PDB file of C-alpha atoms in Angstrom:
ATOM      1  CA  UNK A  40     -66.969 -11.495  41.762  1.00 45.00           C
ATOM      2  CA  UNK A  41     -66.255  -7.548  40.688  1.00 67.00           C
ATOM      3  CA  UNK A  42     -68.584  -7.217  37.517  1.00 71.00           C
ATOM      4  CA  UNK A  43     -66.703  -3.804  36.841  1.00 85.00           C
ATOM      5  CA  UNK A  44     -63.563  -5.872  36.128  1.00 86.00           C
ATOM      6  CA  UNK A  45     -64.462  -8.302  34.256  1.00 89.00           C
ATOM      7  CA  UNK A  46     -65.867  -6.181  32.060  1.00 91.00           C
ATOM      8  CA  UNK A  47     -62.446  -3.741  32.575  1.00 88.00           C
ATOM      9  CA  UNK A  48     -60.352  -6.789  31.527  1.00 89.00           C
ATOM     10  CA  UNK A  49     -62.973  -8.306  28.508  1.00 93.00           C
ATOM     11  CA  UNK A  50     -62.655  -4.750  27.285  1.00 91.00           C
ATOM     12  CA  UNK A  51     -58.391  -4.526  27.721  1.00 88.00           C
ATOM     13  CA  UNK A  52     -58.320  -7.477  25.647  1.00 92.00           C
ATOM     14  CA  UNK A  53     -60.963  -6.313  22.764  1.00 95.00           C
ATOM     15  CA  UNK A  54     -58.612  -3.723  22.964  1.00 91.00           C
ATOM     16  CA  UNK A  55     -55.106  -5.189  22.194  1.00 91.00           C
ATOM     17  CA  UNK A  56     -56.847  -7.470  19.832  1.00 96.00           C
ATOM     18  CA  UNK A  57     -58.280  -4.416  18.194  1.00 95.00           C
ATOM     19  CA  UNK A  58     -54.891  -2.976  17.828  1.00 94.00           C
ATOM     20  CA  UNK A  59     -53.688  -6.422  16.505  1.00 96.00           C
ATOM     21  CA  UNK A  60     -55.723  -6.606  13.488  1.00 96.00           C
ATOM     22  CA  UNK A  61     -54.459  -3.387  12.619  1.00 96.00           C
ATOM     23  CA  UNK A  62     -50.702  -3.920  12.877  1.00 96.00           C
ATOM     24  CA  UNK A  63     -51.418  -7.273  10.816  1.00 97.00           C
ATOM     25  CA  UNK A  64     -52.940  -4.583   8.417  1.00 95.00           C
ATOM     26  CA  UNK A  65     -49.654  -3.394   8.555  1.00 96.00           C
ATOM     27  CA  UNK A  66     -48.085  -5.869   8.006  1.00 97.00           C
ATOM     28  CA  UNK A  67     -50.011  -7.128   4.681  1.00 95.00           C
ATOM     29  CA  UNK A  68     -49.773  -3.455   3.504  1.00 94.00           C
ATOM     30  CA  UNK A  69     -46.396  -2.424   4.126  1.00 96.00           C
ATOM     31  CA  UNK A  70     -44.381  -5.369   3.008  1.00 97.00           C
ATOM     32  CA  UNK A  71     -40.950  -3.093   3.420  1.00 97.00           C
ATOM     33  CA  UNK A  72     -41.981  -3.635   7.065  1.00 97.00           C
ATOM     34  CA  UNK A  73     -43.511  -7.033   7.186  1.00 98.00           C
ATOM     35  CA  UNK A  74     -41.409  -8.380   9.788  1.00 97.00           C
ATOM     36  CA  UNK A  75     -41.501  -5.251  11.722  1.00 97.00           C
ATOM     37  CA  UNK A  76     -46.077  -5.176  12.284  1.00 98.00           C
ATOM     38  CA  UNK A  77     -45.798  -9.050  13.029  1.00 97.00           C
ATOM     39  CA  UNK A  78     -43.759  -8.555  15.358  1.00 95.00           C
ATOM     40  CA  UNK A  79     -45.323  -6.233  17.316  1.00 94.00           C
ATOM     41  CA  UNK A  80     -48.709  -7.827  16.433  1.00 96.00           C
ATOM     42  CA  UNK A  81     -47.932 -11.004  18.018  1.00 95.00           C
ATOM     43  CA  UNK A  82     -47.014  -9.082  21.035  1.00 90.00           C
ATOM     44  CA  UNK A  83     -50.244  -7.662  21.058  1.00 91.00           C
ATOM     45  CA  UNK A  84     -51.576 -11.159  20.798  1.00 94.00           C
ATOM     46  CA  UNK A  85     -49.798 -12.303  23.368  1.00 89.00           C
ATOM     47  CA  UNK A  86     -50.891  -9.374  25.749  1.00 85.00           C
ATOM     48  CA  UNK A  87     -54.258 -10.527  25.467  1.00 91.00           C
ATOM     49  CA  UNK A  88     -53.618 -13.759  25.954  1.00 91.00           C
ATOM     50  CA  UNK A  89     -51.849 -12.827  29.362  1.00 86.00           C
ATOM     51  CA  UNK A  90     -55.388 -10.794  30.107  1.00 87.00           C
ATOM     52  CA  UNK A  91     -57.239 -13.884  29.053  1.00 92.00           C
ATOM     53  CA  UNK A  92     -55.693 -16.304  31.335  1.00 88.00           C
ATOM     54  CA  UNK A  93     -55.196 -13.950  34.428  1.00 86.00           C
ATOM     55  CA  UNK A  94     -58.830 -13.214  34.081  1.00 88.00           C
ATOM     56  CA  UNK A  95     -59.266 -17.293  34.169  1.00 87.00           C
ATOM     57  CA  UNK A  96     -56.809 -18.242  37.309  1.00 83.00           C
ATOM     58  CA  UNK A  97     -56.710 -14.552  38.685  1.00 83.00           C
ATOM     59  CA  UNK A  98     -59.624 -13.148  39.107  1.00 84.00           C
ATOM     60  CA  UNK A  99     -62.360 -15.550  40.959  1.00 79.00           C
ATOM     61  CA  UNK A 100     -59.268 -15.536  44.114  1.00 81.00           C
ATOM     62  CA  UNK A 101     -58.870 -11.503  43.867  1.00 82.00           C
ATOM     63  CA  UNK A 102     -55.701 -11.797  42.809  1.00 82.00           C
ATOM     64  CA  UNK A 103     -55.952 -10.288  39.320  1.00 83.00           C
ATOM     65  CA  UNK A 104     -53.447  -6.847  39.158  1.00 78.00           C
ATOM     66  CA  UNK A 105     -56.368  -4.140  38.036  1.00 74.00           C
ATOM     67  CA  UNK A 106     -53.768  -1.787  37.354  1.00 74.00           C
ATOM     68  CA  UNK A 107     -53.367  -3.690  34.078  1.00 72.00           C
ATOM     69  CA  UNK A 108     -56.550  -2.948  33.026  1.00 76.00           C
ATOM     70  CA  UNK A 109     -57.269   0.966  33.615  1.00 72.00           C
ATOM     71  CA  UNK A 110     -60.675   2.159  36.055  1.00 70.00           C
ATOM     72  CA  UNK A 111     -62.526   3.166  32.986  1.00 81.00           C
ATOM     73  CA  UNK A 112     -64.968   1.127  31.398  1.00 86.00           C
ATOM     74  CA  UNK A 113     -66.037   3.488  28.963  1.00 88.00           C
ATOM     75  CA  UNK A 114     -62.720   4.729  28.132  1.00 86.00           C
ATOM     76  CA  UNK A 115     -61.668   0.917  26.858  1.00 87.00           C
ATOM     77  CA  UNK A 116     -65.159   1.544  25.104  1.00 90.00           C
ATOM     78  CA  UNK A 117     -64.451   4.212  23.952  1.00 90.00           C
ATOM     79  CA  UNK A 118     -60.880   3.304  22.897  1.00 89.00           C
ATOM     80  CA  UNK A 119     -62.192  -0.585  21.009  1.00 93.00           C
ATOM     81  CA  UNK A 120     -64.828   2.117  18.930  1.00 94.00           C
ATOM     82  CA  UNK A 121     -62.524   4.557  17.556  1.00 92.00           C
ATOM     83  CA  UNK A 122     -60.057   1.084  16.183  1.00 92.00           C
ATOM     84  CA  UNK A 123     -63.116  -0.487  14.970  1.00 93.00           C
ATOM     85  CA  UNK A 124     -63.193   3.113  12.743  1.00 93.00           C
ATOM     86  CA  UNK A 125     -59.528   3.001  12.373  1.00 92.00           C
ATOM     87  CA  UNK A 126     -59.441  -0.834  11.282  1.00 91.00           C
ATOM     88  CA  UNK A 127     -62.259   0.407   8.532  1.00 90.00           C
ATOM     89  CA  UNK A 128     -60.328   3.088   7.180  1.00 88.00           C
ATOM     90  CA  UNK A 129     -57.185   0.775   7.079  1.00 85.00           C
ATOM     91  CA  UNK A 130     -59.372  -1.855   4.740  1.00 82.00           C
ATOM     92  CA  UNK A 131     -61.107   1.143   2.935  1.00 82.00           C
ATOM     93  CA  UNK A 132     -60.319   3.162  -0.171  1.00 82.00           C
ATOM     94  CA  UNK A 133     -57.659   5.685   1.081  1.00 83.00           C
ATOM     95  CA  UNK A 134     -55.491   4.049   3.941  1.00 87.00           C
ATOM     96  CA  UNK A 135     -52.777   5.480   5.428  1.00 91.00           C
ATOM     97  CA  UNK A 136     -49.144   5.995   3.857  1.00 94.00           C
ATOM     98  CA  UNK A 137     -46.076   3.945   5.652  1.00 96.00           C
ATOM     99  CA  UNK A 138     -45.504   7.113   7.821  1.00 96.00           C
ATOM    100  CA  UNK A 139     -48.826   7.916   8.849  1.00 95.00           C
ATOM    101  CA  UNK A 140     -49.425   4.423  10.073  1.00 96.00           C
ATOM    102  CA  UNK A 141     -46.568   4.420  12.043  1.00 96.00           C
ATOM    103  CA  UNK A 142     -47.054   7.543  13.735  1.00 95.00           C
ATOM    104  CA  UNK A 143     -50.874   6.269  13.447  1.00 94.00           C
ATOM    105  CA  UNK A 144     -48.995   3.194  15.987  1.00 94.00           C
ATOM    106  CA  UNK A 145     -47.213   5.472  18.101  1.00 91.00           C
ATOM    107  CA  UNK A 146     -50.637   7.139  19.171  1.00 90.00           C
ATOM    108  CA  UNK A 147     -52.389   3.479  19.304  1.00 89.00           C
ATOM    109  CA  UNK A 148     -49.527   2.409  22.325  1.00 84.00           C
ATOM    110  CA  UNK A 149     -50.483   5.421  23.742  1.00 79.00           C
ATOM    111  CA  UNK A 150     -54.404   5.179  24.043  1.00 74.00           C
ATOM    112  CA  UNK A 151     -55.670   4.112  27.740  1.00 59.00           C
ATOM    113  CA  UNK A 152     -55.968   1.019  27.975  1.00 59.00           C
ATOM    114  CA  UNK A 153     -52.344   0.115  26.194  1.00 63.00           C
ATOM    115  CA  UNK A 154     -50.905   2.481  28.473  1.00 61.00           C
ATOM    116  CA  UNK A 155     -51.832   1.180  31.685  1.00 60.00           C
ATOM    117  CA  UNK A 156     -50.927  -2.378  30.774  1.00 67.00           C
ATOM    118  CA  UNK A 157     -47.211  -0.880  29.600  1.00 64.00           C
ATOM    119  CA  UNK A 158     -46.901   0.922  33.120  1.00 65.00           C
ATOM    120  CA  UNK A 159     -47.917  -2.345  34.755  1.00 65.00           C
ATOM    121  CA  UNK A 160     -45.573  -4.255  32.853  1.00 65.00           C
ATOM    122  CA  UNK A 161     -42.988  -1.588  33.462  1.00 66.00           C
ATOM    123  CA  UNK A 162     -43.883  -1.141  37.446  1.00 61.00           C
ATOM    124  CA  UNK A 163     -40.307  -1.652  39.417  1.00 59.00           C
ATOM    125  CA  UNK A 164     -41.010  -0.816  43.752  1.00 61.00           C
ATOM    126  CA  UNK A 165     -43.277  -2.829  44.729  1.00 54.00           C
ATOM    127  CA  UNK A 166     -45.243  -4.919  42.036  1.00 61.00           C
ATOM    128  CA  UNK A 167     -47.724  -7.837  43.549  1.00 70.00           C
ATOM    129  CA  UNK A 168     -46.988 -10.683  42.932  1.00 72.00           C
ATOM    130  CA  UNK A 169     -49.968 -10.998  40.505  1.00 71.00           C
ATOM    131  CA  UNK A 170     -48.011  -8.424  38.477  1.00 71.00           C
ATOM    132  CA  UNK A 171     -43.980  -9.523  39.212  1.00 72.00           C
ATOM    133  CA  UNK A 172     -45.898 -13.359  36.992  1.00 70.00           C
ATOM    134  CA  UNK A 173     -47.083 -10.745  34.410  1.00 70.00           C
ATOM    135  CA  UNK A 174     -43.611  -9.004  34.156  1.00 68.00           C
ATOM    136  CA  UNK A 175     -42.171 -12.015  33.633  1.00 68.00           C
ATOM    137  CA  UNK A 176     -44.411 -13.812  31.337  1.00 61.00           C
ATOM    138  CA  UNK A 177     -44.115 -10.747  29.419  1.00 63.00           C
ATOM    139  CA  UNK A 178     -40.703  -9.356  29.166  1.00 60.00           C
ATOM    140  CA  UNK A 179     -39.793  -9.490  26.055  1.00 56.00           C
ATOM    141  CA  UNK A 180     -43.031  -7.449  24.342  1.00 53.00           C
ATOM    142  CA  UNK A 181     -41.764  -4.551  26.504  1.00 59.00           C
ATOM    143  CA  UNK A 182     -42.059  -0.577  25.294  1.00 75.00           C
ATOM    144  CA  UNK A 183     -43.876  -0.704  21.600  1.00 82.00           C
ATOM    145  CA  UNK A 184     -44.591   3.101  22.020  1.00 81.00           C
ATOM    146  CA  UNK A 185     -40.846   3.891  21.707  1.00 83.00           C
ATOM    147  CA  UNK A 186     -39.620   0.825  19.848  1.00 88.00           C
ATOM    148  CA  UNK A 187     -41.838   1.834  16.966  1.00 92.00           C
ATOM    149  CA  UNK A 188     -40.734   5.254  17.279  1.00 92.00           C
ATOM    150  CA  UNK A 189     -37.185   4.205  17.416  1.00 93.00           C
ATOM    151  CA  UNK A 190     -38.154   1.845  14.181  1.00 95.00           C
ATOM    152  CA  UNK A 191     -39.140   5.008  12.474  1.00 95.00           C
ATOM    153  CA  UNK A 192     -35.531   6.985  12.936  1.00 95.00           C
ATOM    154  CA  UNK A 193     -34.129   4.573  12.469  1.00 96.00           C
ATOM    155  CA  UNK A 194     -36.221   4.340   8.679  1.00 96.00           C
ATOM    156  CA  UNK A 195     -35.797   8.289   8.388  1.00 96.00           C
ATOM    157  CA  UNK A 196     -39.590   8.491   9.327  1.00 95.00           C
ATOM    158  CA  UNK A 197     -40.341  11.675  11.090  1.00 94.00           C
ATOM    159  CA  UNK A 198     -43.029  11.599  14.093  1.00 92.00           C
ATOM    160  CA  UNK A 199     -45.800  14.233  13.840  1.00 89.00           C
TER     161      UNK A 199
END
């Protein structure tokens, strides 16, 4: 088993869970957007579960699609540290406004780990059999960044 890939998967799982935790915090903070945040938070938890199950069932067989997690453990560790700091700020005395929370969510969805997962889920040309399986399991949980931007437009919130 490739230890680097093992660590990449673990960090990618943690990234998904950290993003979900931030979205759940927004769910509680912004009742007018609670349903939106709840849905996206659950989808992030589903992404973590997909990665966890993929690791369990595909890694030892050498079939885990590494395009799901990227190539840099350091980038994922840094992203997870940044997410931990964001969560502390969110729970602190100076949480973001509704507009700032939505803008932050767009940025979170464009982090390296999130982007790798989303790109793999959208891969259309010659995806591996493993990627096809992940895509099928993730069918309704696509392109969070665009969905957040659309939600912002619908509610008259400017992207910064």
